[in-house]
mmCIF file of C-alpha atoms in Angstrom:
data_model
loop_
_atom_site.group_PDB
_atom_site.id
_atom_site.type_symbol
_atom_site.label_atom_id
_atom_site.label_comp_id
_atom_site.label_asym_id
_atom_site.label_seq_id
_atom_site.Cartn_x
_atom_site.Cartn_y
_atom_site.Cartn_z
ATOM 1 C CA MET A 1 0.000 0.000 0.000
ATOM 2 C CA THR A 2 1.181 3.529 -0.799
ATOM 3 C CA ILE A 3 -0.331 6.934 -0.090
ATOM 4 C CA GLU A 4 -0.458 9.413 -2.938
ATOM 5 C CA PRO A 5 -1.883 12.967 -2.825
ATOM 6 C CA PRO A 6 -4.230 13.981 -5.654
ATOM 7 C CA ALA A 7 -2.502 15.131 -8.801
ATOM 8 C CA PRO A 8 -2.711 18.726 -10.066
ATOM 9 C CA GLY A 9 -6.024 19.237 -11.778
ATOM 10 C CA GLU A 10 -8.024 16.842 -9.592
ATOM 11 C CA PRO A 11 -8.767 18.997 -6.540
ATOM 12 C CA ARG A 12 -11.104 17.676 -3.902
ATOM 13 C CA ARG A 13 -12.428 21.099 -2.984
ATOM 14 C CA PRO A 14 -10.845 23.873 -5.052
ATOM 15 C CA SER A 15 -12.046 26.557 -2.641
ATOM 16 C CA GLY A 16 -10.893 24.988 0.623
ATOM 17 C CA PRO A 17 -7.811 23.630 2.389
ATOM 18 C CA ARG A 18 -6.905 19.977 2.265
ATOM 19 C CA ASP A 19 -7.070 17.579 5.164
ATOM 20 C CA PRO A 20 -4.327 14.946 5.684
ATOM 21 C CA GLY A 21 -6.945 12.338 4.842
ATOM 22 C CA ASP A 22 -7.352 13.746 1.318
ATOM 23 C CA ALA A 23 -5.060 11.314 -0.458
ATOM 24 C CA TRP A 24 -5.212 8.159 -2.562
ATOM 25 C CA VAL A 25 -4.504 4.766 -1.064
ATOM 26 C CA ILE A 26 -2.767 2.704 -3.745
ATOM 27 C CA ALA A 27 -3.017 -1.078 -3.444
ATOM 28 C CA PRO A 28 -0.006 -3.237 -4.456
ATOM 29 C CA THR A 29 -2.069 -4.354 -7.458
ATOM 30 C CA GLY A 30 -2.594 -0.741 -8.567
ATOM 31 C CA GLU A 31 -6.197 -0.041 -7.469
ATOM 32 C CA ARG A 32 -6.735 3.470 -6.095
ATOM 33 C CA TYR A 33 -9.039 4.284 -3.170
ATOM 34 C CA TRP A 34 -9.824 7.817 -2.014
ATOM 35 C CA GLY A 35 -9.173 8.582 1.657
ATOM 36 C CA ARG A 36 -5.993 7.927 3.576
ATOM 37 C CA PHE A 37 -8.058 7.028 6.667
ATOM 38 C CA GLY A 38 -10.904 5.450 4.733
ATOM 39 C CA ALA A 39 -14.046 7.102 3.449
ATOM 40 C CA ALA A 40 -17.734 7.385 4.310
ATOM 41 C CA GLY A 41 -20.928 8.376 2.536
ATOM 42 C CA LEU A 42 -24.501 9.174 3.518
ATOM 43 C CA LEU A 43 -27.427 7.225 2.115
ATOM 44 C CA ALA A 44 -30.316 9.473 3.143
ATOM 45 C CA VAL A 45 -33.729 7.804 2.911
ATOM 46 C CA ASP A 46 -36.802 10.014 2.581
ATOM 47 C CA ALA A 47 -40.006 8.003 2.970
ATOM 48 C CA GLU A 48 -41.764 10.124 0.346
ATOM 49 C CA ARG A 49 -39.023 11.099 -2.120
ATOM 50 C CA GLY A 50 -36.546 8.228 -2.088
ATOM 51 C CA ILE A 51 -32.720 8.296 -1.966
ATOM 52 C CA LEU A 52 -30.543 11.409 -2.201
ATOM 53 C CA LEU A 53 -28.089 10.900 -5.065
ATOM 54 C CA GLN A 54 -25.224 13.060 -6.294
ATOM 55 C CA HIS A 55 -24.348 13.397 -9.997
ATOM 56 C CA ARG A 56 -20.571 13.507 -9.861
ATOM 57 C CA VAL A 57 -18.574 16.186 -11.642
ATOM 58 C CA GLY A 58 -16.489 15.001 -14.597
ATOM 59 C CA TRP A 59 -13.055 15.458 -12.997
ATOM 60 C CA SER A 60 -13.952 13.298 -9.975
ATOM 61 C CA HIS A 61 -13.307 9.569 -9.665
ATOM 62 C CA HIS A 62 -15.741 7.907 -12.098
ATOM 63 C CA GLY A 63 -17.054 11.346 -12.983
ATOM 64 C CA GLY A 64 -20.453 11.515 -14.646
ATOM 65 C CA THR A 65 -21.902 8.694 -12.545
ATOM 66 C CA TRP A 66 -24.414 8.903 -9.709
ATOM 67 C CA ALA A 67 -23.481 8.024 -6.134
ATOM 68 C CA LEU A 68 -23.830 9.208 -2.547
ATOM 69 C CA PRO A 69 -22.529 12.415 -0.982
ATOM 70 C CA GLY A 70 -19.367 11.387 0.833
ATOM 71 C CA GLY A 71 -15.615 11.428 0.889
ATOM 72 C CA ALA A 72 -12.430 10.930 2.855
ATOM 73 C CA ARG A 73 -12.564 10.563 6.623
ATOM 74 C CA HIS A 74 -10.356 12.670 8.835
ATOM 75 C CA GLU A 75 -7.892 10.901 11.092
ATOM 76 C CA HIS A 76 -9.661 9.332 14.111
ATOM 77 C CA GLU A 77 -13.029 10.580 12.779
ATOM 78 C CA ASP A 78 -16.097 8.468 13.478
ATOM 79 C CA ALA A 79 -17.609 7.181 10.220
ATOM 80 C CA GLY A 80 -21.034 8.576 11.077
ATOM 81 C CA VAL A 81 -19.569 11.994 11.814
ATOM 82 C CA ALA A 82 -17.586 11.852 8.561
ATOM 83 C CA ALA A 83 -20.623 10.929 6.454
ATOM 84 C CA LEU A 84 -22.716 13.730 7.936
ATOM 85 C CA ARG A 85 -19.873 16.243 7.531
ATOM 86 C CA GLU A 86 -19.328 15.302 3.898
ATOM 87 C CA ALA A 87 -23.074 15.432 3.183
ATOM 88 C CA ARG A 88 -23.238 18.901 4.717
ATOM 89 C CA GLU A 89 -20.188 20.112 2.769
ATOM 90 C CA GLU A 90 -21.337 18.665 -0.564
ATOM 91 C CA ALA A 91 -25.134 18.816 -0.417
ATOM 92 C CA ALA A 92 -25.956 21.181 2.478
ATOM 93 C CA VAL A 93 -27.645 18.344 4.407
ATOM 94 C CA PRO A 94 -28.612 19.699 7.864
ATOM 95 C CA PRO A 95 -27.062 17.397 10.504
ATOM 96 C CA ASP A 96 -30.303 17.323 12.512
ATOM 97 C CA ALA A 97 -32.400 16.389 9.465
ATOM 98 C CA VAL A 98 -31.422 12.703 9.461
ATOM 99 C CA ARG A 99 -31.215 9.893 11.992
ATOM 100 C CA GLN A 100 -28.778 7.030 11.477
ATOM 101 C CA ARG A 101 -30.360 3.603 11.044
ATOM 102 C CA PHE A 102 -27.409 1.330 10.227
ATOM 103 C CA TRP A 103 -23.869 1.175 8.837
ATOM 104 C CA SER A 104 -22.587 -1.077 6.088
ATOM 105 C CA VAL A 105 -18.795 -1.386 5.883
ATOM 106 C CA LEU A 106 -16.651 -2.457 2.946
ATOM 107 C CA ASP A 107 -13.339 -3.404 4.568
ATOM 108 C CA LEU A 108 -10.451 -4.109 2.186
ATOM 109 C CA ASP A 109 -7.850 -4.229 4.977
ATOM 110 C CA ILE A 110 -5.798 -1.414 3.432
ATOM 111 C CA TRP A 111 -8.891 0.813 3.102
ATOM 112 C CA SER A 112 -12.528 0.879 4.144
ATOM 113 C CA TYR A 113 -15.726 2.606 3.069
ATOM 114 C CA THR A 114 -18.670 3.024 5.445
ATOM 115 C CA THR A 115 -22.135 3.649 4.052
ATOM 116 C CA VAL A 116 -24.232 5.376 6.715
ATOM 117 C CA ILE A 117 -27.908 4.709 6.049
ATOM 118 C CA ALA A 118 -30.044 7.377 7.701
ATOM 119 C CA ASP A 119 -33.738 8.236 7.735
ATOM 120 C CA VAL A 120 -34.873 11.778 6.988
ATOM 121 C CA ILE A 121 -36.711 13.083 10.053
ATOM 122 C CA LYS A 122 -36.907 16.733 8.915
ATOM 123 C CA PRO A 123 -37.526 17.121 5.163
ATOM 124 C CA PHE A 124 -34.959 19.315 3.398
ATOM 125 C CA ASP A 125 -33.980 20.338 -0.105
ATOM 126 C CA PRO A 126 -30.333 19.548 -0.930
ATOM 127 C CA GLN A 127 -28.176 22.261 -2.454
ATOM 128 C CA ILE A 128 -24.930 21.977 -4.396
ATOM 129 C CA ALA A 129 -22.446 23.266 -1.843
ATOM 130 C CA ASP A 130 -19.107 22.615 -3.554
ATOM 131 C CA ALA A 131 -17.572 21.730 -6.907
ATOM 132 C CA GLU A 132 -17.983 17.957 -6.648
ATOM 133 C CA SER A 133 -21.603 17.819 -7.840
ATOM 134 C CA VAL A 134 -23.353 18.813 -11.041
ATOM 135 C CA ALA A 135 -26.744 17.771 -9.694
ATOM 136 C CA LEU A 136 -28.438 16.463 -6.541
ATOM 137 C CA GLU A 137 -31.740 14.616 -6.763
ATOM 138 C CA TRP A 138 -34.152 12.564 -4.695
ATOM 139 C CA VAL A 139 -34.523 9.331 -6.656
ATOM 140 C CA PRO A 140 -37.308 6.798 -5.941
ATOM 141 C CA VAL A 141 -35.882 3.576 -4.543
ATOM 142 C CA ASP A 142 -37.119 1.477 -7.453
ATOM 143 C CA GLU A 143 -35.440 3.836 -9.957
ATOM 144 C CA VAL A 144 -31.968 4.001 -8.393
ATOM 145 C CA ALA A 145 -30.591 1.072 -10.398
ATOM 146 C CA ASP A 146 -31.728 2.744 -13.638
ATOM 147 C CA ARG A 147 -29.140 5.512 -13.233
ATOM 148 C CA PRO A 148 -25.522 5.174 -14.421
ATOM 149 C CA LEU A 149 -24.146 4.474 -10.943
ATOM 150 C CA HIS A 150 -20.600 4.709 -9.643
ATOM 151 C CA PRO A 151 -19.371 1.077 -9.904
ATOM 152 C CA ALA A 152 -18.737 0.729 -6.170
ATOM 153 C CA PHE A 153 -22.156 2.144 -5.300
ATOM 154 C CA ALA A 154 -23.823 -0.086 -7.898
ATOM 155 C CA SER A 155 -22.275 -3.123 -6.226
ATOM 156 C CA ALA A 156 -23.248 -1.916 -2.742
ATOM 157 C CA TRP A 157 -26.807 -1.054 -3.803
ATOM 158 C CA GLU A 158 -27.510 -4.703 -4.619
ATOM 159 C CA HIS A 159 -27.477 -5.588 -0.915
ATOM 160 C CA LEU A 160 -28.322 -2.191 0.585
ATOM 161 C CA GLY A 161 -31.574 -1.737 -1.331
ATOM 162 C CA PRO A 162 -33.322 -4.773 0.215
ATOM 163 C CA LEU A 163 -32.225 -3.698 3.708
ATOM 164 C CA LEU A 164 -34.105 -0.403 3.513
ATOM 165 C CA SER A 165 -37.267 -2.193 4.637
ATOM 166 C CA VAL A 166 -35.573 -3.554 7.779
ATOM 167 C CA ARG A 167 -36.428 -1.512 10.881
ATOM 168 C CA PRO A 168 -35.285 -3.134 14.126
ATOM 169 C CA ALA A 169 -36.701 -2.186 17.498
ATOM 170 C CA VAL A 170 -35.812 -3.253 21.036
ATOM 171 C CA VAL A 171 -38.474 -3.311 23.766
ATOM 172 C CA ILE A 172 -37.004 -3.475 27.268
ATOM 173 C CA ASP A 173 -38.713 -4.879 30.343
ATOM 174 C CA ALA A 174 -37.046 -2.383 32.669
ATOM 175 C CA ALA A 175 -38.308 -3.983 35.882
ATOM 176 C CA ASN A 176 -36.847 -7.338 34.872
ATOM 177 C CA VAL A 177 -33.495 -5.919 33.780
ATOM 178 C CA VAL A 178 -33.078 -3.720 36.854
ATOM 179 C CA GLY A 179 -34.207 -6.543 39.135
ATOM 180 C CA SER A 180 -31.618 -8.939 37.735
ATOM 181 C CA VAL A 181 -28.767 -7.113 39.501
ATOM 182 C CA PRO A 182 -28.885 -7.012 43.357
ATOM 183 C CA ASP A 183 -27.468 -3.485 43.680
ATOM 184 C CA GLY A 184 -30.068 -2.038 46.043
ATOM 185 C CA TRP A 185 -32.472 -0.977 43.308
ATOM 186 C CA TRP A 186 -35.439 -1.684 45.618
ATOM 187 C CA ARG A 187 -34.536 1.354 47.730
ATOM 188 C CA ASP A 188 -34.930 3.706 44.745
ATOM 189 C CA ARG A 189 -36.770 2.139 41.830
ATOM 190 C CA ALA A 190 -37.030 5.405 39.896
ATOM 191 C CA GLY A 191 -33.326 6.113 40.311
ATOM 192 C CA ALA A 192 -32.372 2.623 39.162
ATOM 193 C CA ALA A 193 -34.665 2.887 36.135
ATOM 194 C CA GLY A 194 -33.207 6.300 35.279
ATOM 195 C CA ARG A 195 -29.682 4.909 35.339
ATOM 196 C CA LEU A 196 -30.770 2.092 33.032
ATOM 197 C CA ILE A 197 -32.319 4.575 30.594
ATOM 198 C CA ASP A 198 -29.099 6.615 30.534
ATOM 199 C CA ARG A 199 -26.988 3.530 29.805
ATOM 200 C CA VAL A 200 -29.376 2.277 27.145
ATOM 201 C CA SER A 201 -29.408 5.699 25.501
ATOM 202 C CA GLY A 202 -25.623 5.677 25.187
ATOM 203 C CA TRP A 203 -25.661 2.094 23.891
ATOM 204 C CA GLN A 204 -28.226 2.904 21.212
ATOM 205 C CA ALA A 205 -26.489 6.125 20.174
ATOM 206 C CA ARG A 206 -23.161 4.323 19.647
ATOM 207 C CA GLY A 207 -24.789 1.615 17.543
ATOM 208 C CA VAL A 208 -25.602 -2.005 18.285
ATOM 209 C CA ASP A 209 -23.507 -4.790 16.782
ATOM 210 C CA ALA A 210 -25.386 -6.311 13.855
ATOM 211 C CA ASN A 211 -24.647 -9.844 15.047
ATOM 212 C CA ALA A 212 -26.380 -9.146 18.355
ATOM 213 C CA LEU A 213 -29.530 -8.239 16.431
ATOM 214 C CA GLU A 214 -29.027 -11.117 13.983
ATOM 215 C CA LEU A 215 -28.946 -8.657 11.091
ATOM 216 C CA PRO A 216 -26.496 -8.002 8.242
ATOM 217 C CA GLY A 217 -24.339 -4.899 8.139
ATOM 218 C CA ALA A 218 -21.846 -3.586 10.686
ATOM 219 C CA HIS A 219 -24.118 -2.143 13.350
ATOM 220 C CA TRP A 220 -27.576 -0.675 13.747
ATOM 221 C CA PHE A 221 -29.255 2.133 15.642
ATOM 222 C CA PRO A 222 -32.574 0.481 16.564
ATOM 223 C CA ALA A 223 -35.582 2.258 17.956
ATOM 224 C CA VAL A 224 -35.764 1.450 21.671
ATOM 225 C CA ALA A 225 -38.752 1.412 24.027
ATOM 226 C CA VAL A 226 -38.096 1.177 27.777
ATOM 227 C CA VAL A 227 -41.269 0.148 29.606
ATOM 228 C CA LEU A 228 -41.636 1.374 33.203
ATOM 229 C CA GLU A 229 -44.195 0.366 35.801
ATOM 230 C CA GLY A 230 -45.039 1.290 39.384
ATOM 231 C CA GLN A 231 -42.595 3.495 41.274
ATOM 232 C CA ALA A 232 -40.073 3.252 38.418
ATOM 233 C CA LYS A 233 -42.284 5.591 36.375
ATOM 234 C CA GLY A 234 -40.701 8.422 38.317
ATOM 235 C CA ALA A 235 -37.710 8.019 35.992
ATOM 236 C CA ALA A 236 -39.698 9.395 33.038
ATOM 237 C CA ARG A 237 -38.320 12.522 31.429
ATOM 238 C CA PRO A 238 -39.222 14.607 28.350
ATOM 239 C CA ALA A 239 -38.760 12.669 25.130
ATOM 240 C CA ASP A 240 -35.986 14.939 23.867
ATOM 241 C CA GLU A 241 -33.967 14.210 27.011
ATOM 242 C CA SER A 242 -34.152 10.426 26.731
ATOM 243 C CA GLY A 243 -31.857 10.230 23.709
ATOM 244 C CA ALA A 244 -32.500 9.904 19.983
ATOM 245 C CA GLY A 245 -34.432 6.747 19.225
ATOM 246 C CA ILE A 246 -35.356 6.138 22.889
ATOM 247 C CA ARG A 247 -39.014 6.069 23.950
ATOM 248 C CA VAL A 248 -39.991 5.709 27.595
ATOM 249 C CA VAL A 249 -43.349 3.943 27.917
ATOM 250 C CA LEU A 250 -45.304 4.265 31.165
ATOM 251 C CA ALA A 251 -47.499 1.258 31.933
ATOM 252 C CA PRO A 252 -50.898 2.343 33.317
ATOM 253 C CA GLY A 253 -51.294 -1.068 34.920
ATOM 254 C CA GLU A 254 -49.298 -4.270 34.638
ATOM 255 C CA GLY A 255 -45.937 -3.765 32.930
ATOM 256 C CA ASP A 256 -46.210 -7.103 31.112
ATOM 257 C CA ASP A 257 -49.460 -6.076 29.428
ATOM 258 C CA GLU A 258 -47.892 -2.824 28.227
ATOM 259 C CA ILE A 259 -44.821 -4.647 26.883
ATOM 260 C CA VAL A 260 -47.076 -6.984 24.894
ATOM 261 C CA ALA A 261 -49.072 -4.014 23.572
ATOM 262 C CA GLU A 262 -45.912 -2.107 22.607
ATOM 263 C CA THR A 263 -44.546 -5.193 20.876
ATOM 264 C CA GLN A 264 -47.741 -5.754 18.929
ATOM 265 C CA ARG A 265 -47.904 -2.097 17.913
ATOM 266 C CA ARG A 266 -44.364 -2.117 16.565
ATOM 267 C CA ILE A 267 -44.705 -5.419 14.734
ATOM 268 C CA GLY A 268 -47.943 -4.136 13.229
ATOM 269 C CA GLY A 269 -45.990 -1.106 11.992
ATOM 270 C CA GLY A 270 -43.468 -3.298 10.183
ATOM 271 C CA GLU A 271 -40.644 -3.275 12.741
ATOM 272 C CA GLN A 272 -38.575 -6.341 13.639
ATOM 273 C CA VAL A 273 -38.838 -6.484 17.439
ATOM 274 C CA VAL A 274 -36.459 -7.878 20.042
ATOM 275 C CA VAL A 275 -37.898 -7.997 23.571
ATOM 276 C CA VAL A 276 -35.480 -7.964 26.501
ATOM 277 C CA THR A 277 -36.884 -9.966 29.413
ATOM 278 C CA SER A 278 -36.039 -13.062 31.439
ATOM 279 C CA ASP A 279 -39.664 -13.524 32.501
ATOM 280 C CA ARG A 280 -40.755 -16.813 30.930
ATOM 281 C CA GLY A 281 -44.458 -16.035 30.913
ATOM 282 C CA LEU A 282 -43.900 -12.673 29.216
ATOM 283 C CA ALA A 283 -41.407 -14.252 26.817
ATOM 284 C CA ASP A 284 -44.072 -16.697 25.653
ATOM 285 C CA ARG A 285 -46.592 -13.892 25.107
ATOM 286 C CA VAL A 286 -44.300 -11.691 23.004
ATOM 287 C CA SER A 287 -42.965 -14.701 21.103
ATOM 288 C CA ASP A 288 -46.541 -15.521 20.126
ATOM 289 C CA ALA A 289 -46.836 -11.939 18.858
ATOM 290 C CA GLY A 290 -43.838 -12.496 16.566
ATOM 291 C CA ALA A 291 -40.964 -10.998 18.557
ATOM 292 C CA ARG A 292 -37.543 -12.449 19.210
ATOM 293 C CA VAL A 293 -36.778 -12.718 22.938
ATOM 294 C CA VAL A 294 -33.430 -12.260 24.683
ATOM 295 C CA GLY A 295 -32.701 -12.335 28.397
ATOM 296 C CA ALA A 296 -31.702 -9.445 30.636
ATOM 297 C CA GLY A 297 -28.115 -10.700 30.547
ATOM 298 C CA TRP A 298 -28.000 -10.079 26.779
ATOM 299 C CA LEU A 299 -28.515 -6.380 27.355
ATOM 300 C CA LEU A 300 -26.389 -6.081 30.476
ATOM 301 C CA ASP A 301 -23.429 -7.767 28.773
ATOM 302 C CA GLN A 302 -23.560 -5.207 25.974
ATOM 303 C CA LEU A 303 -23.966 -2.266 28.320
ATOM 304 C CA ASP A 304 -20.981 -3.449 30.356
ATOM 305 C CA ALA A 305 -18.873 -4.025 27.238
ATOM 306 C CA ARG A 306 -19.494 -0.490 25.957
ATOM 307 C CA ALA A 307 -19.203 1.259 29.307
#
């Protein structure tokens, strides 16, 4: 592997300074990959308009093709941060307009590319923000393959397209999870539930390993519902303080009944639900509803590993 800066006449951003990551990685066999520290791109999914695609300027790599806004990562930069930064710099995508759903990683050992699939939560109109695009368009999902695509994106789209219908969700039996650790939770149920919500929020925001959810890809950012009952309901806080993708559900009566109802609601909405509980009776009920069940230890092991 060698590192080679772009040649004169192929500027990344003619109007701005370079970053050390703006360089070609050259494989021993001669293939060139853009991004000394790897690269990342944003696949923004708008439920009404489709996928945001960039028509690449002629001087760029595979110029004239359609692909995703994206580019070289900075050193030590998180792939999600890189994809959102590049999308903002190239297409004026507001960072708060999308919510990450999952990452797909092409790892070639000497170089990697991370596709960050994100749902549009605040509709926006993209704007050409630098010299790398000649057009930006929302393209219906079933029309993406009809465009002349960048070869790497065309290959990735074959497996990414079918995954756009996958929407994982995790429903947590908070009483069961909290009660599985004898740390004095019974003296302050609301406090213990609040600590669990904080840990779960951090876990979800960092991304959940795809293998743990039995899904393809690198990792996912599932929707999460934490169901509280009894005194633990004192841990509830405004939705915008619980963390992106976290919903705190207050059971008006029995927590088990609310967990079943939440599970049924989500499955009815097309989500693939994992219920966290070690209660056998509840496990049978949510399994009958179509959910996958994992024990409290499944969640606690992941929270401890990412602490």
